[in-house]
Amino acid sequence: MSNKETATPQTATSSTNRSWGGRFSESTDAFVAAFTASIDFDQRLYKHDIQGSRAHARMLAKANILTAEELAAIIDGLDAIEAEIAAGQIDWRVELEDIHMNIEARLTDRIGIAGKKLHTGRSRNDQVATDIRLWLREQTDGISREIRRLQVALIDLAEREADTILPGFTHLQVAQPITFGHHMLAWFEMLQRDYERLQDCRQRINVLPLGAAALAGTTYPIEREYSAELLGFAYPARNSLDAVSDRDFAIEFNAAAALIMMHLSRFSEELIIWTSAAFDFVRLPDRFCTGSSIMPQKKNPDVPELVRGKSGRVYGNLLTLLTLMKGQPLAYNKDNQEDKEPLFDTVDTLYGSLRAFADMMPHVQPKAENMRKAAMQGFATATDLADYLVNKGLPFRDAHEVVGNAVALGISSGRDLSAMSLAELQQFSDVIDDDVFAVLTLEGSVAARNHTGGTAPQQVLHQVANARALISN
Ligand code: ARG
């Protein structure tokens, strides 16, 4: 329902006789007609509505419910209407409520009596469920492609920066040195789960409601398997009541979308921190940023900030859909008409956010010098010194204390552990030898974490190859 319509209440009654008008003794109030109509937003489904109608007509002809001539007229008519709509030449009529009745009425205008037969053995209830599934299946594939594009960008960046060192954080405090490539592959992993979730959800989207009719099925000898085959659905829904009322697939999709947006929001947050003057770890291309109208020095990371902000609407849409369904008795209820706007918004937001990230990431430039300097500042190799002492026979808890004392000296004298002399270090433990300096370097620290899932440059390159293989299936 658009604001435009709700903002202008009308008292006149609608004069048009609608397709279901037979049992009514007065026309619908004009405001009620506008209030209950969905054509303002469900026109977006026109291609999928026509696609579903073509398949339904073919099935009816195969089952000898329509003649070959009627089928030909319907197919020609639908083709012409699709072209008309694509060219913006159709006048959507609010009194015809929705996309389904608008197209059907237009078909009957064009081809006469055959057009009136298209709806045989079908209801708008199974029709709309079919349309949304066709549409969402297509969107799922498009969104999956954007995820892949972003994953490729991350893999490329990981490979290029396999041995670039930055501080890794816990509690946003410098923890241990890591490689930039390793960090990019952490993002890759999140997206891989997102991709898999969407593929899993797609299996439950890909089921055919047509044939359920209003709720109980139909008396005509329909062939639902044939409709499913024509539309590329895996199989016809097994229960007609469930088929017309189920919106789990939309909720599931939105839940997967919420997780993706949560991930993108976390990536955004890191990019925002990394581009701040205090960190200055990476450079975002100018074309993904904007300036300030008052502060000439500013370059704001608008794209990540907007993506972080947009995650909220996708979470909101998820709650909208869950709430929409929770009180509904079987089978179809008009409430279901409210499923479309949140779902459309989720798809648009998700697609736009992924696209922005996939376009931007190949051009993100890490500033290796700054990241290195930051890693030098936070005693990032303290754990390495502890591990060194354990290797020389100290229990880990004692080693922890020795290193704590060394760090205290570092803080008071303003130096990193690697900048201390051997004699200085030896005053904390006599097992320390001049081989200690190899483990106190940033390079030594990351290279030592050379096992599956570790941050060593060698592992990063190994995982880059694994990631490439994973996404090529
Ligand atoms: N516009 C409706 C929707 O989006 C189509 C189904 C209407 N069915 C009905 N029995 N009124 O859900």
Short mmCIF file of C-alpha atoms and ligand atoms in Angstrom, two decimals:
data_model
loop_
_atom_site.label_atom_id
_atom_site.label_comp_id
_atom_site.label_asym_id
_atom_site.label_seq_id
_atom_site.Cartn_x
_atom_site.Cartn_y
_atom_site.Cartn_z
CA MET A 1 0.00 0.00 0.00
CA SER A 2 1.61 3.22 -1.08
CA ASN A 3 1.34 6.38 1.00
CA LYS A 4 -0.11 8.14 -1.97
CA GLU A 5 -3.23 5.99 -1.75
CA THR A 6 -3.70 5.83 1.99
CA ALA A 7 -3.16 9.56 2.31
CA THR A 8 -6.17 10.33 0.12
CA PRO A 9 -9.22 8.63 1.59
CA GLN A 10 -12.14 8.54 -0.81
CA THR A 11 -15.76 7.90 -0.07
CA ALA A 12 -17.01 7.17 -3.57
CA THR A 13 -17.60 3.55 -4.49
CA SER A 14 -15.66 1.85 -7.22
CA SER A 15 -17.79 1.51 -10.32
CA THR A 16 -15.93 -1.35 -11.94
CA ASN A 17 -17.24 -4.86 -11.72
CA ARG A 18 -14.39 -7.06 -10.64
CA SER A 19 -13.81 -10.61 -11.76
CA TRP A 20 -15.26 -11.96 -8.53
CA GLY A 21 -18.19 -9.52 -8.43
CA GLY A 22 -21.04 -12.02 -9.07
CA ARG A 23 -22.25 -12.46 -5.48
CA PHE A 24 -21.81 -8.83 -4.45
CA SER A 25 -24.72 -6.40 -4.28
CA GLU A 26 -22.64 -3.22 -4.08
CA SER A 27 -19.26 -2.20 -5.43
CA THR A 28 -16.19 -1.98 -3.29
CA ASP A 29 -15.63 1.30 -1.53
CA ALA A 30 -12.94 3.14 -3.51
CA PHE A 31 -10.74 3.58 -0.49
CA VAL A 32 -11.09 -0.09 0.45
CA ALA A 33 -10.22 -1.03 -3.13
CA ALA A 34 -7.04 1.02 -2.89
CA PHE A 35 -6.32 -0.23 0.62
CA THR A 36 -6.59 -3.89 -0.32
CA ALA A 37 -4.86 -3.64 -3.70
CA SER A 38 -1.30 -4.84 -4.17
CA ILE A 39 -0.74 -3.82 -7.79
CA ASP A 40 1.45 -0.92 -6.71
CA PHE A 41 4.14 -3.34 -5.60
CA ASP A 42 3.34 -6.79 -6.97
CA GLN A 43 3.63 -5.51 -10.56
CA ARG A 44 7.28 -6.30 -9.96
CA LEU A 45 6.33 -9.97 -10.37
CA TYR A 46 4.87 -9.58 -13.85
CA LYS A 47 7.43 -11.68 -15.71
CA HIS A 48 7.12 -14.52 -13.24
CA ASP A 49 3.34 -14.30 -13.27
CA ILE A 50 3.40 -14.63 -17.06
CA GLN A 51 5.97 -17.42 -16.88
CA GLY A 52 3.69 -19.31 -14.47
CA SER A 53 0.64 -18.70 -16.68
CA ARG A 54 2.39 -19.99 -19.79
CA ALA A 55 3.26 -23.22 -17.99
CA HIS A 56 -0.23 -23.55 -16.54
CA ALA A 57 -1.79 -23.08 -20.00
CA ARG A 58 0.54 -25.66 -21.53
CA MET A 59 -0.34 -28.13 -18.83
CA LEU A 60 -4.08 -27.50 -19.36
CA ALA A 61 -3.65 -28.14 -23.09
CA LYS A 62 -1.66 -31.32 -22.47
CA ALA A 63 -4.48 -32.51 -20.20
CA ASN A 64 -7.02 -31.64 -22.95
CA ILE A 65 -8.64 -28.98 -20.80
CA LEU A 66 -7.72 -26.30 -23.37
CA THR A 67 -7.63 -26.80 -27.15
CA ALA A 68 -4.45 -26.27 -29.15
CA GLU A 69 -5.98 -23.08 -30.62
CA GLU A 70 -6.86 -21.72 -27.19
CA LEU A 71 -3.35 -22.44 -25.99
CA ALA A 72 -1.81 -20.70 -28.99
CA ALA A 73 -4.00 -17.64 -28.43
CA ILE A 74 -3.10 -17.52 -24.73
CA ILE A 75 0.64 -17.85 -25.39
CA ASP A 76 0.56 -15.14 -28.07
CA GLY A 77 -1.50 -12.92 -25.82
CA LEU A 78 0.84 -13.37 -22.85
CA ASP A 79 3.87 -12.67 -25.03
CA ALA A 80 2.28 -9.45 -26.25
CA ILE A 81 1.35 -8.39 -22.72
CA GLU A 82 4.85 -9.06 -21.47
CA ALA A 83 6.22 -6.79 -24.20
CA GLU A 84 3.59 -4.17 -23.40
CA ILE A 85 4.52 -4.13 -19.72
CA ALA A 86 8.26 -4.09 -20.46
CA ALA A 87 7.68 -1.04 -22.66
CA GLY A 88 5.73 0.66 -19.87
CA GLN A 89 2.56 0.65 -21.96
CA ILE A 90 0.13 -0.95 -19.55
CA ASP A 91 -2.27 0.98 -17.35
CA TRP A 92 -2.37 -0.81 -14.03
CA ARG A 93 -5.89 -0.76 -12.63
CA VAL A 94 -6.27 -0.58 -8.88
CA GLU A 95 -9.81 -1.95 -9.06
CA LEU A 96 -8.25 -5.14 -10.47
CA GLU A 97 -6.33 -5.44 -7.19
CA ASP A 98 -3.17 -7.22 -8.14
CA ILE A 99 -0.79 -8.30 -10.87
CA HIS A 100 -2.66 -11.56 -11.44
CA MET A 101 -6.04 -10.01 -12.22
CA ASN A 102 -4.53 -7.12 -14.15
CA ILE A 103 -2.76 -9.49 -16.51
CA GLU A 104 -5.73 -11.81 -16.82
CA ALA A 105 -8.07 -8.92 -17.62
CA ARG A 106 -5.65 -7.59 -20.20
CA LEU A 107 -5.42 -11.05 -21.76
CA THR A 108 -9.18 -11.29 -22.07
CA ASP A 109 -9.27 -7.78 -23.60
CA ARG A 110 -6.80 -8.95 -26.21
CA ILE A 111 -7.90 -12.49 -27.05
CA GLY A 112 -11.48 -12.77 -25.78
CA ILE A 113 -12.98 -15.98 -24.53
CA ALA A 114 -9.78 -18.06 -24.44
CA GLY A 115 -8.37 -15.56 -21.97
CA LYS A 116 -11.20 -16.34 -19.57
CA LYS A 117 -10.20 -20.01 -19.60
CA LEU A 118 -6.65 -19.52 -18.39
CA HIS A 119 -7.69 -19.52 -14.75
CA THR A 120 -9.25 -23.01 -15.00
CA GLY A 121 -8.01 -25.26 -12.20
CA ARG A 122 -6.05 -22.45 -10.62
CA SER A 123 -6.54 -19.84 -7.91
CA ARG A 124 -4.65 -16.67 -7.15
CA ASN A 125 -3.57 -18.44 -3.99
CA ASP A 126 -1.44 -21.04 -5.74
CA GLN A 127 -0.61 -18.52 -8.47
CA VAL A 128 0.92 -15.93 -6.14
CA ALA A 129 2.87 -18.56 -4.21
CA THR A 130 4.26 -19.81 -7.51
CA ASP A 131 5.18 -16.30 -8.67
CA ILE A 132 7.10 -15.49 -5.49
CA ARG A 133 8.98 -18.77 -5.62
CA LEU A 134 9.96 -18.24 -9.26
CA TRP A 135 11.06 -14.69 -8.50
CA LEU A 136 12.94 -15.55 -5.33
CA ARG A 137 14.70 -18.49 -6.98
CA GLU A 138 16.03 -16.11 -9.64
CA GLN A 139 17.06 -13.56 -7.01
CA THR A 140 18.79 -16.26 -4.98
CA ASP A 141 20.88 -17.15 -8.01
CA GLY A 142 21.75 -13.50 -8.69
CA ILE A 143 22.71 -12.89 -5.07
CA SER A 144 24.76 -16.08 -4.99
CA ARG A 145 26.71 -14.78 -7.99
CA GLU A 146 27.45 -11.52 -6.13
CA ILE A 147 28.71 -13.51 -3.14
CA ARG A 148 31.02 -15.44 -5.44
CA ARG A 149 32.29 -12.20 -7.01
CA LEU A 150 33.13 -10.83 -3.56
CA GLN A 151 34.78 -14.11 -2.58
CA VAL A 152 37.00 -13.96 -5.67
CA ALA A 153 38.06 -10.42 -4.74
CA LEU A 154 38.95 -11.59 -1.23
CA ILE A 155 40.94 -14.58 -2.48
CA ASP A 156 42.91 -12.37 -4.88
CA LEU A 157 43.64 -9.89 -2.12
CA ALA A 158 44.66 -12.71 0.24
CA GLU A 159 47.08 -14.04 -2.32
CA ARG A 160 48.62 -10.63 -3.01
CA GLU A 161 48.96 -9.88 0.70
CA ALA A 162 49.77 -13.38 1.97
CA ASP A 163 52.79 -12.13 3.95
CA THR A 164 51.68 -8.59 4.75
CA ILE A 165 51.68 -8.25 8.52
CA LEU A 166 49.19 -6.40 10.69
CA PRO A 167 48.28 -6.69 14.34
CA GLY A 168 45.49 -9.15 15.07
CA PHE A 169 43.12 -7.97 17.78
CA THR A 170 41.11 -9.39 20.63
CA HIS A 171 38.99 -6.90 22.57
CA LEU A 172 40.27 -4.47 19.90
CA GLN A 173 43.61 -4.55 21.74
CA VAL A 174 46.72 -5.66 19.86
CA ALA A 175 46.96 -9.41 20.41
CA GLN A 176 49.28 -11.23 17.99
CA PRO A 177 50.67 -10.49 14.55
CA ILE A 178 48.64 -11.93 11.69
CA THR A 179 48.82 -11.74 7.94
CA PHE A 180 46.46 -9.58 5.90
CA GLY A 181 45.80 -12.54 3.63
CA HIS A 182 44.67 -14.59 6.60
CA HIS A 183 42.29 -11.83 7.63
CA MET A 184 40.74 -11.66 4.15
CA LEU A 185 40.25 -15.43 4.19
CA ALA A 186 38.34 -15.16 7.47
CA TRP A 187 35.83 -12.99 5.60
CA PHE A 188 35.85 -15.54 2.78
CA GLU A 189 34.81 -18.28 5.20
CA MET A 190 31.83 -16.30 6.47
CA LEU A 191 30.68 -15.75 2.90
CA GLN A 192 31.16 -19.42 2.08
CA ARG A 193 28.71 -20.36 4.83
CA ASP A 194 26.35 -17.68 3.52
CA TYR A 195 26.58 -19.12 0.03
CA GLU A 196 25.90 -22.64 1.27
CA ARG A 197 22.92 -21.44 3.32
CA LEU A 198 21.40 -19.84 0.23
CA GLN A 199 21.89 -22.99 -1.83
CA ASP A 200 20.25 -25.02 0.90
CA CYS A 201 17.34 -22.59 1.13
CA ARG A 202 16.99 -22.68 -2.67
CA GLN A 203 15.98 -26.34 -2.48
CA ARG A 204 12.97 -25.42 -0.39
CA ILE A 205 12.11 -22.44 -2.61
CA ASN A 206 12.18 -24.71 -5.62
CA VAL A 207 8.86 -26.51 -5.04
CA LEU A 208 5.71 -25.98 -7.15
CA PRO A 209 2.50 -24.73 -5.46
CA LEU A 210 0.41 -24.66 -8.70
CA GLY A 211 -2.37 -27.21 -8.63
CA ALA A 212 -3.17 -26.56 -5.00
CA ALA A 213 -5.72 -24.10 -6.41
CA ALA A 214 -7.53 -22.19 -3.63
CA LEU A 215 -6.58 -24.69 -0.92
CA ALA A 216 -7.89 -28.20 -1.59
CA GLY A 217 -6.71 -28.98 -5.11
CA THR A 218 -8.95 -29.05 -8.16
CA THR A 219 -11.46 -31.36 -9.84
CA TYR A 220 -9.76 -31.06 -13.25
CA PRO A 221 -7.39 -33.82 -14.40
CA ILE A 222 -4.30 -31.65 -14.03
CA GLU A 223 -0.72 -32.87 -14.38
CA ARG A 224 1.28 -31.10 -11.74
CA GLU A 225 4.51 -32.94 -12.49
CA TYR A 226 4.38 -31.49 -15.99
CA SER A 227 3.90 -27.92 -14.66
CA ALA A 228 6.81 -28.48 -12.28
CA GLU A 229 8.98 -29.70 -15.13
CA LEU A 230 8.08 -26.73 -17.34
CA LEU A 231 8.96 -24.27 -14.58
CA GLY A 232 12.11 -26.07 -13.46
CA PHE A 233 10.73 -26.89 -10.01
CA ALA A 234 12.05 -30.03 -8.34
CA TYR A 235 8.58 -31.43 -7.59
CA PRO A 236 4.97 -30.33 -6.92
CA ALA A 237 4.20 -29.46 -3.29
CA ARG A 238 2.88 -32.56 -1.53
CA ASN A 239 0.06 -30.88 0.37
CA SER A 240 -2.29 -28.32 -1.14
CA LEU A 241 -3.10 -26.57 2.16
CA ASP A 242 0.57 -26.14 2.96
CA ALA A 243 1.38 -25.15 -0.64
CA VAL A 244 -0.83 -22.03 -0.63
CA SER A 245 -0.05 -20.90 2.89
CA ASP A 246 3.64 -21.70 3.33
CA ARG A 247 5.99 -18.74 3.39
CA ASP A 248 8.80 -20.51 5.28
CA PHE A 249 11.00 -20.25 2.22
CA ALA A 250 10.73 -16.45 2.28
CA ILE A 251 11.48 -16.31 6.00
CA GLU A 252 14.39 -18.69 5.60
CA PHE A 253 15.76 -16.61 2.77
CA ASN A 254 15.42 -13.49 4.89
CA ALA A 255 17.20 -15.20 7.79
CA ALA A 256 20.07 -16.13 5.47
CA ALA A 257 20.03 -12.54 4.22
CA ALA A 258 20.19 -11.22 7.80
CA LEU A 259 23.30 -13.31 8.43
CA ILE A 260 24.92 -12.03 5.25
CA MET A 261 24.15 -8.44 6.23
CA MET A 262 25.56 -9.11 9.70
CA HIS A 263 28.78 -10.30 8.07
CA LEU A 264 28.92 -7.33 5.71
CA SER A 265 28.28 -5.06 8.66
CA ARG A 266 31.25 -6.55 10.50
CA PHE A 267 33.48 -6.16 7.42
CA SER A 268 32.23 -2.58 7.18
CA GLU A 269 33.07 -1.88 10.79
CA GLU A 270 36.63 -3.10 10.25
CA LEU A 271 37.07 -1.04 7.12
CA ILE A 272 35.75 2.02 8.93
CA ILE A 273 38.22 1.48 11.77
CA TRP A 274 41.06 0.71 9.37
CA THR A 275 40.50 3.86 7.32
CA SER A 276 40.36 6.14 10.36
CA ALA A 277 43.35 8.47 10.76
CA ALA A 278 44.28 6.76 14.04
CA PHE A 279 44.70 3.37 12.32
CA ASP A 280 45.31 4.24 8.67
CA PHE A 281 45.70 0.57 7.68
CA VAL A 282 44.02 0.67 4.27
CA ARG A 283 43.09 3.06 1.53
CA LEU A 284 39.63 2.96 -0.04
CA PRO A 285 39.31 4.19 -3.60
CA ASP A 286 37.99 7.77 -3.75
CA ARG A 287 35.02 6.74 -5.85
CA PHE A 288 33.61 4.73 -2.93
CA CYS A 289 33.91 7.64 -0.51
CA THR A 290 32.58 11.15 -0.13
CA GLY A 291 33.88 14.36 1.37
CA SER A 292 32.49 16.73 3.95
CA SER A 293 30.79 19.98 3.03
CA ILE A 294 32.54 21.79 5.89
CA MET A 295 35.77 19.91 6.67
CA PRO A 296 37.97 19.93 3.56
CA GLN A 297 40.32 17.23 4.85
CA LYS A 298 37.60 14.59 5.28
CA LYS A 299 37.21 11.43 3.24
CA ASN A 300 34.35 9.42 4.62
CA PRO A 301 33.91 5.65 4.14
CA ASP A 302 30.28 6.02 3.06
CA VAL A 303 29.84 2.65 1.43
CA PRO A 304 30.84 0.59 4.48
CA GLU A 305 28.89 2.92 6.77
CA LEU A 306 25.74 2.59 4.67
CA VAL A 307 26.05 -1.18 4.45
CA ARG A 308 26.48 -1.34 8.23
CA GLY A 309 23.37 0.80 8.59
CA LYS A 310 21.33 -1.14 6.05
CA SER A 311 21.73 -4.39 7.96
CA GLY A 312 19.02 -3.03 10.27
CA ARG A 313 16.30 -3.04 7.66
CA VAL A 314 16.99 -6.65 6.71
CA TYR A 315 16.73 -7.71 10.37
CA GLY A 316 13.50 -5.72 10.56
CA ASN A 317 12.09 -7.45 7.49
CA LEU A 318 12.84 -10.83 9.04
CA LEU A 319 10.83 -9.92 12.11
CA THR A 320 8.04 -8.55 9.90
CA LEU A 321 7.74 -11.84 8.04
CA LEU A 322 7.86 -13.98 11.17
CA THR A 323 5.17 -11.86 12.80
CA LEU A 324 3.10 -11.88 9.62
CA MET A 325 2.87 -15.66 9.70
CA LYS A 326 2.62 -16.48 13.38
CA GLY A 327 -1.14 -16.14 13.83
CA GLN A 328 -2.35 -17.53 10.53
CA PRO A 329 -4.67 -20.52 10.45
CA LEU A 330 -4.51 -22.72 7.36
CA ALA A 331 -4.73 -22.03 4.51
CA TYR A 332 -4.33 -18.78 2.52
CA ASN A 333 -5.15 -15.50 4.29
CA LYS A 334 -4.97 -12.01 2.87
CA ASP A 335 -2.26 -11.29 5.44
CA ASN A 336 0.07 -13.07 3.04
CA GLN A 337 -0.12 -10.16 0.64
CA GLU A 338 2.10 -8.34 3.15
CA ASP A 339 4.97 -10.73 2.44
CA LYS A 340 6.09 -8.96 -0.72
CA GLU A 341 7.33 -5.53 0.31
CA PRO A 342 9.67 -6.78 3.07
CA LEU A 343 10.97 -9.53 0.81
CA PHE A 344 11.56 -7.11 -2.07
CA ASP A 345 13.33 -4.71 0.27
CA THR A 346 15.53 -7.48 1.66
CA VAL A 347 16.54 -8.61 -1.82
CA ASP A 348 17.26 -5.05 -2.99
CA THR A 349 19.25 -4.19 0.13
CA LEU A 350 21.23 -7.41 0.09
CA TYR A 351 21.95 -7.25 -3.60
CA GLY A 352 23.05 -3.62 -3.43
CA SER A 353 25.28 -4.18 -0.41
CA LEU A 354 26.98 -7.22 -1.92
CA ARG A 355 27.44 -5.46 -5.22
CA ALA A 356 29.03 -2.44 -3.54
CA PHE A 357 31.44 -4.68 -1.64
CA ALA A 358 32.29 -6.82 -4.66
CA ASP A 359 33.02 -3.67 -6.68
CA MET A 360 35.05 -2.04 -3.91
CA MET A 361 37.22 -4.84 -2.50
CA PRO A 362 39.49 -5.34 -5.53
CA HIS A 363 40.56 -1.70 -5.10
CA VAL A 364 41.24 -1.68 -1.36
CA GLN A 365 44.92 -0.96 -0.82
CA PRO A 366 46.55 -2.16 2.40
CA LYS A 367 49.18 0.20 3.85
CA ALA A 368 51.80 -2.34 4.89
CA GLU A 369 54.11 0.15 6.62
CA ASN A 370 51.41 1.48 8.94
CA MET A 371 50.10 -1.95 9.82
CA ARG A 372 53.62 -3.11 10.59
CA LYS A 373 54.26 -0.13 12.83
CA ALA A 374 51.03 -0.83 14.74
CA ALA A 375 52.01 -4.47 15.20
CA MET A 376 55.37 -3.35 16.64
CA GLN A 377 53.66 -1.17 19.20
CA GLY A 378 51.50 -3.58 21.12
CA PHE A 379 53.99 -6.28 22.23
CA ALA A 380 52.32 -8.51 19.67
CA THR A 381 55.06 -11.15 19.97
CA ALA A 382 54.71 -11.58 23.75
CA THR A 383 52.99 -14.95 23.31
CA ASP A 384 55.85 -16.04 21.07
CA LEU A 385 58.32 -15.31 23.86
CA ALA A 386 56.19 -17.35 26.27
CA ASP A 387 56.08 -20.26 23.79
CA TYR A 388 59.89 -19.96 23.43
CA LEU A 389 60.32 -20.28 27.21
CA VAL A 390 58.01 -23.30 27.31
CA ASN A 391 60.16 -24.89 24.61
CA LYS A 392 63.16 -24.32 26.90
CA GLY A 393 61.41 -26.20 29.70
CA LEU A 394 59.47 -23.57 31.70
CA PRO A 395 55.86 -24.38 32.67
CA PHE A 396 53.49 -22.13 30.68
CA ARG A 397 52.23 -20.20 33.75
CA ASP A 398 55.81 -19.32 34.78
CA ALA A 399 56.63 -18.34 31.24
CA HIS A 400 53.54 -16.09 31.22
CA GLU A 401 54.87 -14.27 34.30
CA VAL A 402 58.39 -13.88 32.90
CA VAL A 403 56.99 -12.29 29.75
CA GLY A 404 54.72 -10.06 31.81
CA ASN A 405 57.77 -8.67 33.57
CA ALA A 406 59.56 -8.12 30.28
CA VAL A 407 56.50 -6.30 28.88
CA ALA A 408 56.43 -4.07 31.98
CA LEU A 409 60.03 -3.04 31.22
CA GLY A 410 59.03 -2.45 27.61
CA ILE A 411 56.18 -0.17 28.67
CA SER A 412 58.32 1.83 31.11
CA SER A 413 61.20 2.17 28.65
CA GLY A 414 59.03 2.64 25.54
CA ARG A 415 60.49 -0.28 23.59
CA ASP A 416 59.29 -3.46 21.95
CA LEU A 417 60.59 -6.81 23.24
CA SER A 418 62.66 -7.22 20.07
CA ALA A 419 64.45 -3.93 20.85
CA MET A 420 65.84 -5.17 24.18
CA SER A 421 69.35 -6.53 24.59
CA LEU A 422 70.04 -10.17 25.43
CA ALA A 423 71.33 -9.18 28.88
CA GLU A 424 68.17 -7.25 29.59
CA LEU A 425 65.99 -10.18 28.65
CA GLN A 426 68.13 -12.62 30.61
CA GLN A 427 67.45 -10.79 33.86
CA PHE A 428 63.88 -12.18 33.62
CA SER A 429 64.93 -15.77 32.88
CA ASP A 430 68.31 -17.40 32.44
CA VAL A 431 67.00 -19.88 29.83
CA ILE A 432 66.85 -17.04 27.29
CA ASP A 433 69.55 -17.25 24.62
CA ASP A 434 70.41 -15.25 21.52
CA ASP A 435 68.12 -17.50 19.43
CA VAL A 436 65.26 -15.59 21.10
CA PHE A 437 65.39 -12.77 18.56
CA ALA A 438 64.16 -15.02 15.75
CA VAL A 439 60.86 -15.56 17.58
CA LEU A 440 60.47 -11.91 18.59
CA THR A 441 60.28 -10.68 15.01
CA LEU A 442 56.87 -10.26 13.40
CA GLU A 443 57.91 -12.47 10.48
CA GLY A 444 59.09 -15.22 12.83
CA SER A 445 55.86 -15.01 14.78
CA VAL A 446 53.51 -15.46 11.81
CA ALA A 447 55.73 -18.03 10.05
CA ALA A 448 55.67 -20.21 13.17
CA ARG A 449 51.88 -20.61 13.02
CA ASN A 450 52.19 -23.00 10.15
CA HIS A 451 49.38 -25.51 10.51
CA THR A 452 45.91 -25.89 9.02
CA GLY A 453 43.98 -22.72 9.77
CA GLY A 454 47.07 -20.82 11.00
CA THR A 455 48.17 -17.35 9.90
CA ALA A 456 51.56 -18.29 8.35
CA PRO A 457 52.02 -16.94 4.79
CA GLN A 458 52.56 -20.51 3.60
CA GLN A 459 49.18 -21.54 5.04
CA VAL A 460 47.50 -18.52 3.49
CA LEU A 461 48.71 -19.55 0.05
CA HIS A 462 47.56 -23.09 0.72
CA GLN A 463 44.11 -21.83 1.79
CA VAL A 464 43.96 -19.55 -1.25
CA ALA A 465 44.29 -22.64 -3.44
CA ASN A 466 41.65 -24.49 -1.39
CA ALA A 467 39.29 -21.53 -1.60
CA ARG A 468 39.68 -21.32 -5.37
CA ALA A 469 38.87 -25.02 -5.67
CA LEU A 470 35.87 -24.67 -3.36
CA ILE A 471 34.20 -21.92 -5.37
CA SER A 472 34.86 -23.50 -8.73
CA ASN A 473 32.38 -26.32 -8.02
N1 ARG B 1 -2.59 -10.20 -4.11
C1 ARG B 1 -2.76 -11.41 -3.40
C2 ARG B 1 -1.48 -11.71 -2.56
O1 ARG B 1 -0.53 -11.07 -2.79
C3 ARG B 1 -2.99 -12.54 -4.34
C4 ARG B 1 -3.79 -13.67 -3.76
C5 ARG B 1 -5.16 -13.22 -3.45
N2 ARG B 1 -6.01 -14.29 -3.09
C6 ARG B 1 -7.20 -14.11 -2.57
N3 ARG B 1 -7.90 -15.15 -2.28
N4 ARG B 1 -7.68 -12.90 -2.31
O2 ARG B 1 -1.45 -12.55 -1.70
#
